[in-house]
Coordinates of C-alpha atoms in Angstrom, one line a residue:
M248 CA -162.6 43.0 -154.6
T249 CA -159.7 43.3 -152.2
R250 CA -158.9 40.1 -150.2
S251 CA -157.3 40.4 -146.9
K252 CA -154.9 37.5 -146.3
T253 CA -153.4 36.6 -143.1
R254 CA -150.7 34.1 -142.3
R255 CA -151.8 31.7 -139.6
I256 CA -149.0 30.1 -137.5
A257 CA -149.7 26.9 -135.7
V258 CA -147.4 26.2 -132.9
L259 CA -147.5 22.7 -131.3
L260 CA -146.8 23.0 -127.5
T261 CA -145.8 19.9 -125.7
V262 CA -146.0 19.7 -121.9
L263 CA -142.8 18.0 -120.7
P264 CA -142.0 16.5 -117.3
M265 CA -139.1 19.0 -117.1
A266 CA -138.7 22.5 -118.6
V267 CA -136.4 21.4 -121.4
F268 CA -137.3 23.9 -124.1
S269 CA -135.9 27.3 -123.8
A270 CA -137.6 30.4 -125.1
W271 CA -135.0 30.4 -127.8
A272 CA -136.0 26.9 -128.9
L273 CA -139.7 27.8 -129.0
S274 CA -139.1 30.9 -131.2
Q275 CA -136.9 28.8 -133.5
C276 CA -139.7 26.2 -133.9
A277 CA -142.3 28.9 -134.7
E278 CA -140.0 30.5 -137.3
D279 CA -139.4 27.1 -139.0
L280 CA -143.1 26.2 -139.1
S281 CA -144.2 29.6 -140.5
S282 CA -142.5 28.9 -143.8
I283 CA -144.7 25.9 -144.6
L284 CA -148.2 27.3 -143.5
P285 CA -150.7 28.4 -146.3
E286 CA -152.3 31.8 -146.9
V287 CA -156.1 31.6 -146.6
D288 CA -158.9 34.1 -147.2
A289 CA -159.9 35.7 -143.9
G290 CA -163.4 36.6 -145.1
G291 CA -164.3 33.1 -146.1
E292 CA -164.9 34.1 -149.8
V293 CA -163.9 31.8 -152.8
Q294 CA -160.2 31.4 -152.8
A295 CA -158.0 30.5 -155.7
C296 CA -155.4 27.7 -155.1
T297 CA -152.8 25.5 -156.8
N298 CA -152.6 22.8 -154.1
N299 CA -154.5 21.5 -151.1
A300 CA -152.0 23.1 -148.6
Q301 CA -153.2 26.6 -149.7
C302 CA -156.9 25.8 -148.8
G303 CA -156.7 25.6 -145.1
K304 CA -158.0 23.0 -142.6
D305 CA -161.4 22.1 -144.0
K306 CA -161.0 22.5 -147.8
V307 CA -159.3 21.0 -150.8
C308 CA -158.0 22.4 -154.0
I309 CA -160.3 21.4 -156.9
N310 CA -160.0 23.0 -160.3
K311 CA -157.8 25.7 -158.6
V312 CA -160.6 26.7 -156.2
C313 CA -160.8 25.8 -152.5
V314 CA -164.0 23.9 -151.8
A315 CA -165.3 21.9 -148.8
P316 CA -165.2 18.0 -149.3
G317 CA -168.7 16.8 -150.3
E318 CA -169.5 19.9 -152.4
G319 CA -169.6 20.0 -156.2
D320 CA -167.3 17.5 -157.8
A321 CA -165.8 16.3 -154.6
G322 CA -168.0 13.2 -154.4
E323 CA -170.1 11.8 -151.6
K324 CA -168.1 8.8 -150.5
T325 CA -166.6 8.8 -146.9
C326 CA -163.2 7.3 -146.1
Q327 CA -160.5 6.9 -143.5
S328 CA -157.6 6.5 -145.9
R329 CA -156.9 6.9 -149.6
L330 CA -157.1 3.1 -150.1
E331 CA -160.9 3.3 -149.7
C332 CA -161.2 5.9 -152.5
G333 CA -161.0 5.5 -156.3
P334 CA -157.7 5.4 -158.3
D335 CA -157.9 9.1 -159.0
Q336 CA -159.0 10.2 -155.6
D337 CA -157.5 11.2 -152.2
C338 CA -159.1 10.8 -148.7
V339 CA -159.4 14.4 -147.3
G340 CA -161.4 15.3 -144.2
G341 CA -163.1 11.9 -144.3
W342 CA -164.3 12.4 -147.9
C343 CA -163.0 10.9 -151.2
V344 CA -162.0 13.9 -153.4
P345 CA -160.4 14.1 -156.8
A346 CA -156.6 13.8 -156.7
E347 CA -154.7 16.9 -157.7
G348 CA -152.7 15.0 -160.5
D349 CA -149.6 16.3 -162.2
A350 CA -150.4 19.9 -161.6
Q351 CA -150.0 19.4 -157.8
V352 CA -147.4 21.8 -156.3
T353 CA -145.5 20.6 -153.2
G354 CA -145.7 22.4 -149.9
D355 CA -142.2 23.8 -150.4
G356 CA -143.0 25.1 -154.0
G357 CA -141.3 22.2 -155.8
E358 CA -142.7 19.6 -158.1
D359 CA -144.4 16.4 -156.9
T360 CA -141.8 13.9 -155.7
G361 CA -143.9 10.9 -156.6
L362 CA -143.6 9.5 -153.0
P363 CA -146.8 7.9 -151.7
N364 CA -148.4 10.5 -149.5
G365 CA -145.2 12.6 -149.6
D366 CA -144.9 16.4 -149.4
G367 CA -148.2 18.1 -150.1
S368 CA -150.3 14.9 -150.1
V369 CA -153.6 15.2 -148.3
C370 CA -153.5 13.3 -144.9
T371 CA -155.3 12.6 -141.7
N372 CA -152.3 11.4 -139.7
S373 CA -148.6 11.2 -140.0
A374 CA -148.6 7.4 -140.5
S375 CA -150.2 8.0 -143.9
C376 CA -147.4 10.3 -145.0
G377 CA -144.6 7.8 -145.2
S378 CA -141.3 7.6 -143.5
G379 CA -139.6 11.0 -142.9
Y380 CA -142.9 13.0 -143.2
R381 CA -145.5 14.3 -140.9
C382 CA -149.2 15.3 -141.3
N383 CA -149.7 19.0 -140.6
P384 CA -152.6 19.0 -138.2
E385 CA -153.7 22.5 -139.5
T386 CA -153.5 21.9 -143.2
H387 CA -154.0 18.1 -143.4
A388 CA -151.1 18.0 -145.8
C389 CA -148.0 15.8 -145.6
E390 CA -144.8 17.8 -145.1
S391 CA -141.1 17.2 -144.6
A392 CA -140.3 16.5 -141.0
A393 CA -137.3 16.0 -138.7
V394 CA -137.4 12.5 -137.1
I395 CA -135.2 11.6 -134.1
N396 CA -134.0 8.0 -133.7
V397 CA -132.0 6.7 -130.7
D398 CA -130.1 3.4 -130.9
P399 CA -130.1 1.5 -128.6
A400 CA -133.4 2.4 -127.0
E401 CA -131.8 1.8 -123.5
L402 CA -128.3 1.6 -122.1
D403 CA -127.7 -1.5 -119.9
F404 CA -124.5 -1.3 -117.9
G405 CA -124.9 -4.8 -116.3
A406 CA -123.0 -5.5 -113.0
V407 CA -120.5 -2.7 -112.5
P408 CA -117.9 -3.6 -109.8
F409 CA -117.6 -1.2 -107.0
G410 CA -115.3 1.8 -107.8
N411 CA -115.2 0.9 -111.5
E412 CA -116.6 2.7 -114.5
V413 CA -118.5 1.3 -117.6
T414 CA -119.3 3.3 -120.7
R415 CA -122.2 2.7 -123.0
T416 CA -122.8 4.7 -126.2
A417 CA -126.2 5.9 -127.7
S418 CA -126.4 7.0 -131.4
V419 CA -128.8 9.9 -132.1
S420 CA -129.6 10.2 -135.8
N421 CA -132.1 12.1 -138.0
T422 CA -134.1 9.6 -140.1
G423 CA -136.5 12.4 -141.3
T424 CA -136.5 14.6 -144.4
A425 CA -136.0 17.9 -142.7
D426 CA -133.2 19.3 -140.5
L427 CA -133.3 18.0 -136.9
K428 CA -132.0 20.2 -134.1
V429 CA -130.8 18.3 -131.0
L430 CA -131.2 21.0 -128.3
S431 CA -130.0 19.3 -125.1
A432 CA -129.2 16.0 -123.4
D433 CA -129.7 16.0 -119.6
F434 CA -130.2 13.4 -116.9
D435 CA -133.7 12.8 -115.7
Q436 CA -134.6 13.9 -112.2
G437 CA -133.4 11.4 -109.6
T438 CA -130.8 9.9 -111.8
N439 CA -127.9 11.4 -109.8
P440 CA -129.2 11.9 -106.3
D441 CA -125.8 13.3 -105.1
P442 CA -124.6 15.9 -107.7
Q443 CA -121.3 16.0 -105.9
N444 CA -120.8 12.3 -106.4
P445 CA -122.7 11.5 -109.6
V446 CA -123.3 7.9 -110.7
F447 CA -123.8 8.8 -114.3
R448 CA -121.8 11.3 -116.5
K449 CA -122.0 12.0 -120.2
T450 CA -120.0 13.3 -123.1
T451 CA -121.3 14.1 -126.6
S452 CA -119.5 13.8 -129.9
T453 CA -120.4 17.4 -130.7
A454 CA -121.4 20.4 -128.7
L455 CA -125.2 21.0 -128.2
P456 CA -127.3 22.4 -129.6
V457 CA -126.5 20.9 -133.0
T458 CA -128.4 20.6 -136.3
L459 CA -128.5 17.2 -137.9
K460 CA -129.3 17.0 -141.6
P461 CA -131.3 14.0 -142.9
G462 CA -129.2 10.9 -142.4
E463 CA -126.7 12.5 -140.1
Q464 CA -126.0 11.3 -136.5
M465 CA -124.1 12.1 -133.3
T466 CA -123.2 10.0 -130.3
I467 CA -123.6 10.4 -126.6
D468 CA -121.3 8.4 -124.2
V469 CA -122.8 7.7 -120.8
I470 CA -120.4 6.6 -118.0
C471 CA -121.7 4.7 -115.0
R472 CA -119.5 4.7 -111.9
Q473 CA -120.5 2.3 -109.1
N474 CA -120.3 4.2 -105.9
D475 CA -122.4 2.0 -103.6
A476 CA -123.8 -1.6 -103.4
R477 CA -127.1 -1.0 -105.1
P478 CA -128.2 -1.1 -108.7
D479 CA -128.5 2.4 -110.2
N480 CA -131.2 3.3 -112.7
G481 CA -132.2 6.6 -114.3
G482 CA -132.7 8.2 -117.6
L483 CA -131.1 10.5 -120.2
L484 CA -133.6 13.1 -121.7
V485 CA -132.8 14.2 -125.2
T486 CA -134.8 17.3 -126.5
S487 CA -135.1 18.1 -130.2
T488 CA -137.2 19.7 -132.9
D489 CA -138.9 16.5 -133.7
L490 CA -142.5 17.9 -133.4
D491 CA -144.0 14.4 -132.8
R492 CA -141.3 13.4 -130.3
P493 CA -139.7 16.5 -128.8
L494 CA -138.6 14.6 -125.7
T495 CA -136.8 11.3 -126.0
R496 CA -136.0 9.4 -122.8
I497 CA -133.1 6.8 -122.8
P498 CA -133.5 4.5 -119.8
L499 CA -130.2 3.8 -117.9
L500 CA -130.0 0.4 -116.1
S501 CA -127.5 -1.5 -114.0
R502 CA -128.2 -4.9 -112.4
Y503 CA -126.7 -7.7 -110.3
K504 CA -127.1 -11.5 -110.1
G505 CA -127.1 -13.3 -106.8
V506 CA -127.0 -11.8 -103.3
P507 CA -124.2 -10.4 -101.2
D508 CA -122.7 -12.7 -98.5
V509 CA -120.6 -11.5 -95.6
A510 CA -118.0 -13.9 -94.3
I511 CA -115.1 -13.7 -91.8
V512 CA -112.0 -15.4 -93.2
D513 CA -108.4 -16.2 -92.6
R514 CA -106.9 -14.3 -95.5
N515 CA -103.4 -15.9 -95.0
A516 CA -104.9 -19.2 -96.2
S517 CA -105.1 -19.9 -100.0
P518 CA -108.0 -19.7 -100.7
P519 CA -109.1 -17.7 -97.7
A520 CA -110.5 -20.1 -95.0
V521 CA -114.0 -19.3 -93.8
L522 CA -114.0 -18.8 -90.0
Y523 CA -117.7 -17.5 -89.9
P524 CA -120.4 -18.5 -90.7
K525 CA -120.2 -22.3 -90.2
S526 CA -122.9 -24.9 -89.8
G527 CA -124.9 -24.0 -86.8
S528 CA -123.6 -20.4 -86.5
T529 CA -125.8 -17.8 -84.9
D530 CA -125.7 -14.1 -85.8
E531 CA -122.9 -13.6 -83.2
Y532 CA -119.1 -13.8 -83.6
G533 CA -116.7 -13.5 -80.7
V534 CA -113.3 -11.7 -80.6
N535 CA -111.1 -12.1 -77.6
V536 CA -108.2 -9.6 -77.4
G537 CA -106.7 -11.2 -74.4
N538 CA -105.0 -9.7 -71.4
V539 CA -103.4 -6.3 -71.9
A540 CA -101.3 -4.4 -69.4
I541 CA -102.5 -1.1 -68.1
G542 CA -100.9 1.5 -70.4
G543 CA -100.2 -1.1 -73.1
S544 CA -102.1 -1.8 -76.3
R545 CA -103.0 -4.6 -78.6
E546 CA -104.6 -5.0 -82.0
T547 CA -106.6 -7.9 -83.3
T548 CA -107.6 -8.2 -87.0
V549 CA -110.8 -9.6 -88.3
T550 CA -111.0 -9.9 -92.1
L551 CA -114.4 -9.4 -93.8
M552 CA -115.0 -10.8 -97.3
N553 CA -117.9 -10.7 -99.8
A554 CA -118.3 -14.4 -100.4
T555 CA -121.2 -14.2 -102.9
T556 CA -121.4 -16.7 -105.7
G557 CA -122.9 -14.0 -107.9
D558 CA -121.8 -10.5 -108.8
A559 CA -123.7 -8.6 -106.1
I560 CA -121.8 -5.9 -104.0
L561 CA -121.6 -6.3 -100.2
A562 CA -122.3 -3.1 -98.3
I563 CA -121.2 -2.5 -94.7
D564 CA -123.6 0.3 -94.1
Q565 CA -123.2 1.2 -90.4
L566 CA -121.1 0.5 -87.4
D567 CA -122.6 0.7 -83.9
I568 CA -120.5 0.3 -80.7
H569 CA -122.2 -0.5 -77.4
K570 CA -119.7 0.1 -74.6
K571 CA -120.3 -2.1 -71.5
T572 CA -117.2 -1.7 -69.3
D573 CA -114.7 0.9 -68.4
N574 CA -112.2 0.7 -71.2
E575 CA -112.8 1.4 -74.9
F576 CA -112.2 -0.6 -78.0
T577 CA -111.4 1.2 -81.2
I578 CA -112.5 0.0 -84.6
T579 CA -110.5 0.8 -87.8
F580 CA -111.1 -0.5 -91.3
R581 CA -108.0 -1.0 -93.5
D582 CA -107.3 -2.3 -97.0
T583 CA -106.0 -5.8 -97.1
A584 CA -103.6 -4.9 -99.9
D585 CA -102.4 -1.7 -98.2
V586 CA -102.9 -1.7 -94.4
S587 CA -101.8 2.0 -94.3
N588 CA -105.0 2.9 -96.2
E589 CA -107.9 3.4 -93.8
R590 CA -111.5 3.2 -95.0
E591 CA -114.6 4.8 -93.7
V592 CA -118.1 3.3 -93.4
P593 CA -120.0 2.7 -95.6
I594 CA -117.7 0.2 -97.2
Y595 CA -118.5 -1.6 -100.4
L596 CA -116.9 -4.9 -101.4
S597 CA -117.2 -6.5 -104.9
P598 CA -117.3 -10.3 -105.1
G599 CA -114.1 -11.8 -103.4
D600 CA -113.0 -8.4 -102.1
M601 CA -111.8 -8.2 -98.5
V602 CA -111.3 -5.5 -95.8
D603 CA -109.6 -5.7 -92.4
M604 CA -111.5 -4.7 -89.3
V605 CA -108.8 -3.9 -86.8
V606 CA -109.9 -4.0 -83.1
G607 CA -107.7 -1.9 -80.9
Y608 CA -107.5 -2.0 -77.1
A609 CA -105.4 0.3 -74.9
P610 CA -106.8 -0.1 -71.3
L611 CA -106.4 2.5 -68.6
V612 CA -108.5 0.8 -65.9
K613 CA -107.8 -2.7 -64.5
T614 CA -110.6 -5.2 -65.1
A615 CA -110.8 -9.0 -65.4
D616 CA -113.9 -9.0 -67.7
E617 CA -113.9 -6.4 -70.4
R618 CA -117.0 -6.6 -72.7
T619 CA -118.3 -4.4 -75.6
D620 CA -120.8 -5.2 -78.3
L621 CA -120.3 -4.2 -82.0
D622 CA -123.1 -4.2 -84.5
L623 CA -122.2 -4.4 -88.2
R624 CA -125.2 -3.5 -90.4
T625 CA -125.0 -4.9 -93.9
N626 CA -127.1 -5.6 -97.0
D627 CA -126.7 -9.4 -96.4
D628 CA -130.2 -10.4 -95.4
D629 CA -129.0 -13.9 -94.1
I630 CA -126.0 -13.3 -92.0
N631 CA -125.5 -16.8 -90.7
N632 CA -126.5 -18.5 -93.9
D633 CA -129.1 -20.7 -92.3
G634 CA -131.5 -20.1 -95.2
T635 CA -134.2 -18.3 -93.1
G636 CA -133.0 -14.7 -93.7
G637 CA -134.4 -11.8 -91.8
S638 CA -131.2 -10.6 -90.2
S639 CA -128.7 -8.2 -91.8
V640 CA -126.7 -7.4 -88.6
L641 CA -123.6 -9.2 -87.5
F642 CA -123.3 -9.0 -83.7
V643 CA -119.6 -9.0 -82.8
K644 CA -118.8 -9.7 -79.1
L645 CA -115.5 -8.1 -78.0
T646 CA -113.9 -9.3 -74.8
A647 CA -110.6 -8.6 -73.1
K648 CA -108.8 -8.3 -69.7
A649 CA -107.0 -5.2 -68.5
G650 CA -104.0 -5.3 -66.2
W651 CA -105.1 -8.7 -65.0
E652 CA -102.6 -10.9 -63.1
P653 CA -103.7 -14.4 -63.9
G654 CA -103.0 -17.5 -61.8
G655 CA -99.9 -19.3 -62.8
I656 CA -99.2 -23.0 -62.4
S657 CA -95.9 -24.3 -61.3
V658 CA -94.8 -27.9 -60.4
S659 CA -91.9 -29.2 -58.2
K660 CA -90.6 -31.7 -60.7
G661 CA -90.8 -32.2 -64.4
Q662 CA -90.8 -36.0 -64.4
I663 CA -91.0 -39.0 -62.1
Q664 CA -88.8 -42.0 -62.7
F665 CA -89.6 -45.0 -60.5
G666 CA -86.9 -47.2 -61.9
E667 CA -87.2 -50.9 -61.2
V668 CA -90.1 -51.9 -59.0
Q669 CA -90.7 -55.5 -58.2
I670 CA -94.1 -56.7 -59.4
N671 CA -96.9 -56.8 -56.9
T672 CA -95.2 -54.1 -54.9
T673 CA -95.7 -50.3 -54.9
A674 CA -93.4 -47.4 -55.2
S675 CA -94.6 -43.8 -54.7
D676 CA -93.4 -40.3 -55.3
A677 CA -95.0 -36.8 -54.9
V678 CA -95.1 -33.7 -57.1
G679 CA -96.0 -30.3 -55.7
V680 CA -98.4 -28.1 -57.6
C681 CA -98.5 -24.4 -56.8
N682 CA -100.2 -21.2 -57.9
S683 CA -97.4 -18.7 -58.5
G684 CA -99.7 -16.0 -60.0
G685 CA -101.6 -13.1 -58.7
S686 CA -105.2 -14.4 -59.1
N687 CA -106.9 -17.7 -58.1
L688 CA -105.9 -20.6 -60.2
S689 CA -108.3 -23.4 -61.1
I690 CA -107.0 -26.9 -61.6
L691 CA -109.6 -28.3 -64.0
P692 CA -111.4 -31.6 -63.7
T693 CA -109.8 -32.8 -66.9
S694 CA -106.5 -33.1 -65.0
G695 CA -105.1 -36.6 -64.2
L696 CA -103.4 -39.5 -65.8
Q697 CA -103.3 -39.4 -69.5
T698 CA -104.0 -43.1 -69.7
P699 CA -106.1 -44.3 -66.8
Q700 CA -106.3 -47.8 -65.3
T701 CA -102.6 -48.7 -65.7
A702 CA -99.9 -49.5 -63.1
F703 CA -99.8 -45.8 -62.2
S704 CA -102.3 -44.0 -59.9
T705 CA -102.7 -40.6 -58.2
A706 CA -103.8 -39.5 -54.8
P707 CA -106.1 -37.7 -54.7
Q708 CA -107.7 -39.3 -57.7
S709 CA -109.6 -36.2 -58.7
L710 CA -107.2 -33.2 -59.0
A711 CA -109.9 -30.5 -59.5
K712 CA -109.0 -27.7 -57.1
T713 CA -108.9 -23.9 -56.8
L714 CA -105.6 -22.5 -55.5
A715 CA -105.3 -19.0 -54.0
P716 CA -102.2 -17.1 -55.0
L717 CA -99.0 -18.9 -53.6
E718 CA -101.1 -21.9 -52.4
C719 CA -99.7 -25.4 -53.1
F720 CA -100.8 -29.0 -52.8
D721 CA -99.1 -32.4 -53.4
V722 CA -100.1 -35.0 -55.9
T723 CA -98.9 -38.5 -54.9
V724 CA -98.1 -40.7 -57.8
S725 CA -97.8 -44.5 -57.3
F726 CA -96.3 -47.2 -59.5
S727 CA -97.6 -50.8 -58.8
P728 CA -96.4 -53.1 -61.6
T729 CA -98.2 -56.4 -62.1
K730 CA -96.0 -57.7 -64.9
L731 CA -92.4 -57.5 -66.0
G732 CA -91.1 -54.8 -68.3
D733 CA -91.2 -51.1 -68.8
A734 CA -94.3 -49.0 -68.1
A735 CA -95.0 -45.3 -68.8
N736 CA -97.7 -42.7 -68.4
V737 CA -98.2 -38.9 -68.2
L738 CA -99.6 -36.8 -65.4
V739 CA -101.5 -33.9 -67.0
L740 CA -102.4 -30.8 -65.1
N741 CA -104.9 -28.5 -66.9
S742 CA -105.7 -25.1 -65.5
D743 CA -106.9 -21.6 -66.4
D744 CA -103.4 -20.3 -66.5
P745 CA -103.6 -18.3 -69.9
G746 CA -99.8 -18.6 -70.4
T747 CA -99.5 -22.4 -69.6
P748 CA -102.9 -23.9 -69.8
S749 CA -101.5 -27.5 -69.6
V750 CA -98.5 -29.1 -67.9
S751 CA -97.4 -32.6 -68.6
I752 CA -95.2 -34.7 -66.2
P753 CA -93.9 -37.9 -67.8
L754 CA -94.0 -41.1 -65.5
S755 CA -91.9 -44.2 -66.0
G756 CA -91.0 -47.4 -64.2
T757 CA -90.0 -51.0 -64.8
G758 CA -91.6 -54.1 -63.4
T759 CA -89.1 -56.7 -62.1
D760 CA -88.9 -59.9 -60.0
P761 CA -85.3 -60.4 -58.7
T762 CA -84.7 -63.8 -56.8
I763 CA -81.9 -64.3 -54.3
S764 CA -80.0 -67.6 -54.3
L765 CA -77.5 -68.7 -51.6
F766 CA -75.1 -71.6 -51.9
P767 CA -74.7 -73.4 -49.7
K768 CA -77.9 -72.8 -47.8
D769 CA -76.7 -74.8 -44.8
I770 CA -73.2 -75.2 -43.2
S771 CA -72.2 -78.0 -40.8
F772 CA -68.9 -77.9 -38.9
S773 CA -69.1 -81.4 -37.5
N774 CA -66.3 -83.1 -35.5
A775 CA -64.6 -79.8 -34.8
F776 CA -62.1 -79.7 -32.0
V777 CA -62.4 -77.2 -29.2
G778 CA -59.9 -74.4 -29.8
V779 CA -59.1 -75.6 -33.3
P780 CA -60.4 -73.5 -36.2
A781 CA -62.6 -75.5 -38.6
N782 CA -62.2 -75.2 -42.3
P783 CA -63.9 -72.0 -43.4
V784 CA -66.9 -72.2 -45.8
N785 CA -67.5 -69.7 -48.7
V786 CA -71.1 -68.7 -49.4
V787 CA -72.0 -67.4 -52.9
I788 CA -75.0 -65.0 -53.5
T789 CA -76.6 -64.8 -57.0
N790 CA -79.7 -63.4 -58.7
T791 CA -81.8 -66.1 -60.5
G792 CA -84.7 -63.8 -61.2
S793 CA -85.3 -60.7 -63.5
G794 CA -84.2 -57.2 -62.8
I795 CA -81.6 -56.1 -60.3
L796 CA -81.2 -57.7 -56.9
T797 CA -79.8 -55.4 -54.2
V798 CA -78.0 -56.9 -51.2
T799 CA -78.0 -54.4 -48.4
S800 CA -76.4 -56.3 -45.4
I801 CA -74.8 -59.6 -44.5
E802 CA -74.8 -60.3 -40.7
L803 CA -75.1 -63.1 -38.1
T804 CA -78.6 -63.2 -36.8
A805 CA -79.4 -62.3 -33.3
G806 CA -78.7 -65.3 -30.9
S807 CA -76.0 -66.8 -33.0
S808 CA -72.9 -68.1 -31.1
S809 CA -69.9 -65.9 -31.1
D810 CA -67.9 -69.0 -32.2
F811 CA -69.1 -68.1 -35.7
K812 CA -67.7 -65.2 -37.7
V813 CA -68.6 -63.7 -41.1
T814 CA -65.6 -62.6 -43.0
N815 CA -64.6 -61.6 -46.6
K816 CA -67.9 -59.7 -47.1
P817 CA -68.1 -57.3 -50.1
P818 CA -66.1 -54.2 -49.2
Q819 CA -69.2 -52.0 -49.8
L820 CA -72.8 -52.6 -49.4
P821 CA -75.4 -52.3 -50.8
A822 CA -74.3 -54.4 -53.7
T823 CA -76.3 -55.0 -56.9
L824 CA -76.7 -58.3 -58.7
H825 CA -78.0 -58.4 -62.3
E826 CA -80.0 -61.3 -63.6
N827 CA -76.9 -63.3 -64.6
Q828 CA -75.4 -66.3 -62.8
A829 CA -72.0 -65.0 -63.5
D830 CA -72.8 -61.8 -61.5
S831 CA -72.4 -62.8 -57.9
I832 CA -70.9 -61.8 -54.5
S833 CA -69.7 -64.0 -51.7
F834 CA -68.8 -64.1 -48.0
T835 CA -67.0 -66.6 -45.7
V836 CA -68.2 -68.2 -42.5
E837 CA -65.5 -69.2 -40.0
F838 CA -66.0 -71.4 -36.8
T839 CA -63.7 -72.1 -33.8
A840 CA -65.4 -74.0 -30.9
T841 CA -64.8 -72.8 -27.4
V842 CA -66.9 -75.6 -25.6
N843 CA -67.9 -79.1 -26.2
G844 CA -71.4 -79.7 -27.5
V845 CA -73.7 -78.5 -30.3
I846 CA -73.2 -74.9 -31.2
S847 CA -75.6 -73.1 -33.6
G848 CA -76.0 -69.8 -35.5
A849 CA -77.2 -68.3 -38.8
V850 CA -76.2 -65.6 -41.3
Q851 CA -79.0 -63.2 -42.5
V852 CA -78.7 -61.6 -46.0
E853 CA -81.0 -58.6 -46.4
N854 CA -81.9 -57.9 -50.1
S855 CA -84.6 -56.6 -52.6
D856 CA -86.2 -59.9 -53.3
A857 CA -89.7 -59.1 -52.1
D858 CA -90.5 -62.8 -51.6
N859 CA -87.3 -63.4 -49.5
P860 CA -86.1 -60.1 -48.2
R861 CA -84.1 -61.8 -45.3
A862 CA -82.4 -64.9 -46.8
I863 CA -80.9 -67.2 -44.1
V864 CA -77.9 -69.5 -44.2

């Protein structure tokens, strides 16, 4: 009888998330599998055999004949594994059947290896075949298999600083008993959203495809480059001829601790001093460029820093400018280490990194109130650090003046010295205050004496005033000492003059109490003869008080007889007398009677003794 034998080829097709197997790979797999499949009788007649693998899917080889389990000597006991069968039985097709014994021939034509459930053993699943083998679903026989193993199972890159690269290595090995072909290693869809600027790149230790014999391995280096502020995740897909695991995905992870924190700092301080945010800050920060002449220009620098306490990256994602007045502000970002290096938004800052935001202003139109709003959109969800979150936009208010001619304060004298002023008297002086600028000048209410309620005073008491260009007003300062000694104060004039916002005028004076003394105070020319000059009398003037006594004149009083004469007066008046008895001046009174009788007169000495300004002899 002629038996027609056909070779049945079982091809396992796996539907993958990506088209990773090429037509070449599929044909290669079919060619490899064909060598281990058995020949069976197409007509279903009794078939001779030497091992179970030659009997097909539903039969076993017993006494060199393929029979169905449960028939003849196969036995009637059902099973799920060979452990449930007798010592000389195998579990095939759910039935305990006699084991093939020493005459068993392996699927590759060799002798029994002695491994539990190894090559050629009857099986229901690959787990029962042992490490490095698989259960052929068509023949229910264990066969040598290629097994892929990847170590580690995932690549964790941790926190990668912006602009830096970190490399992780995966080892791909063949832990099976048949050759393993590694066909390709490609990134999963979405791993690199921007192919022109990939986050992940890879290199392999050998070109692909490559065949790994049992125990051999290769390596794949994956490089992660941080190009933005967000953690990057993806996957590396490795395709191979491992029939149970033709597609192996290696997860790629990066991660950060903490949250980004934007701050405005003075980078010239060490460490950088935080200017914003501070306690009570809102989401707004003001930048005043000042007054810039028409046709001129000025730059103001604001330094932004990532002040996070973790390792998160700060992103300045977007810049929006809302122009409100005629002239324009320009915004340029520059490296703090190299100010010639300009940067474009989006800008990413690793912890502690800084960038300068340079605000430029070059006005063409005159204005006294330039305003523009700048919105900085970031990934910091709590801009002002008040703990409530919800706002990731820093609102920067830009202000300036263009071609503005401010009011300018000027004063007529830089100081007032009253000198000696007798106590309980008053000396006054005035200082002129003018607006020498081109706009109105406001003298602020904070102007006045630096130390109030002293011997000094001002009139008017409140100096708050608005002066038109070239307008002036006088401030009268008085000194009224109530005690002896030196006194001082300062007249402070505060204004909105941007160049000289405050002017200080020192005030000084000394409280004194000079006292005039005349000796003798009375002169009597008794028993004088008519026509005969009497003996002249010398009068001495001294200062018995404190401070300087000033003598301004020495003259006979009105109504005095012309028979009296004052001679030997000081050659020059006024004369000053210090508080010293040895410091004195004098004059002489002469008398020649022209008639008989009582003749009277008096000498008046005008001086600075406030209690006795006209002393009489």
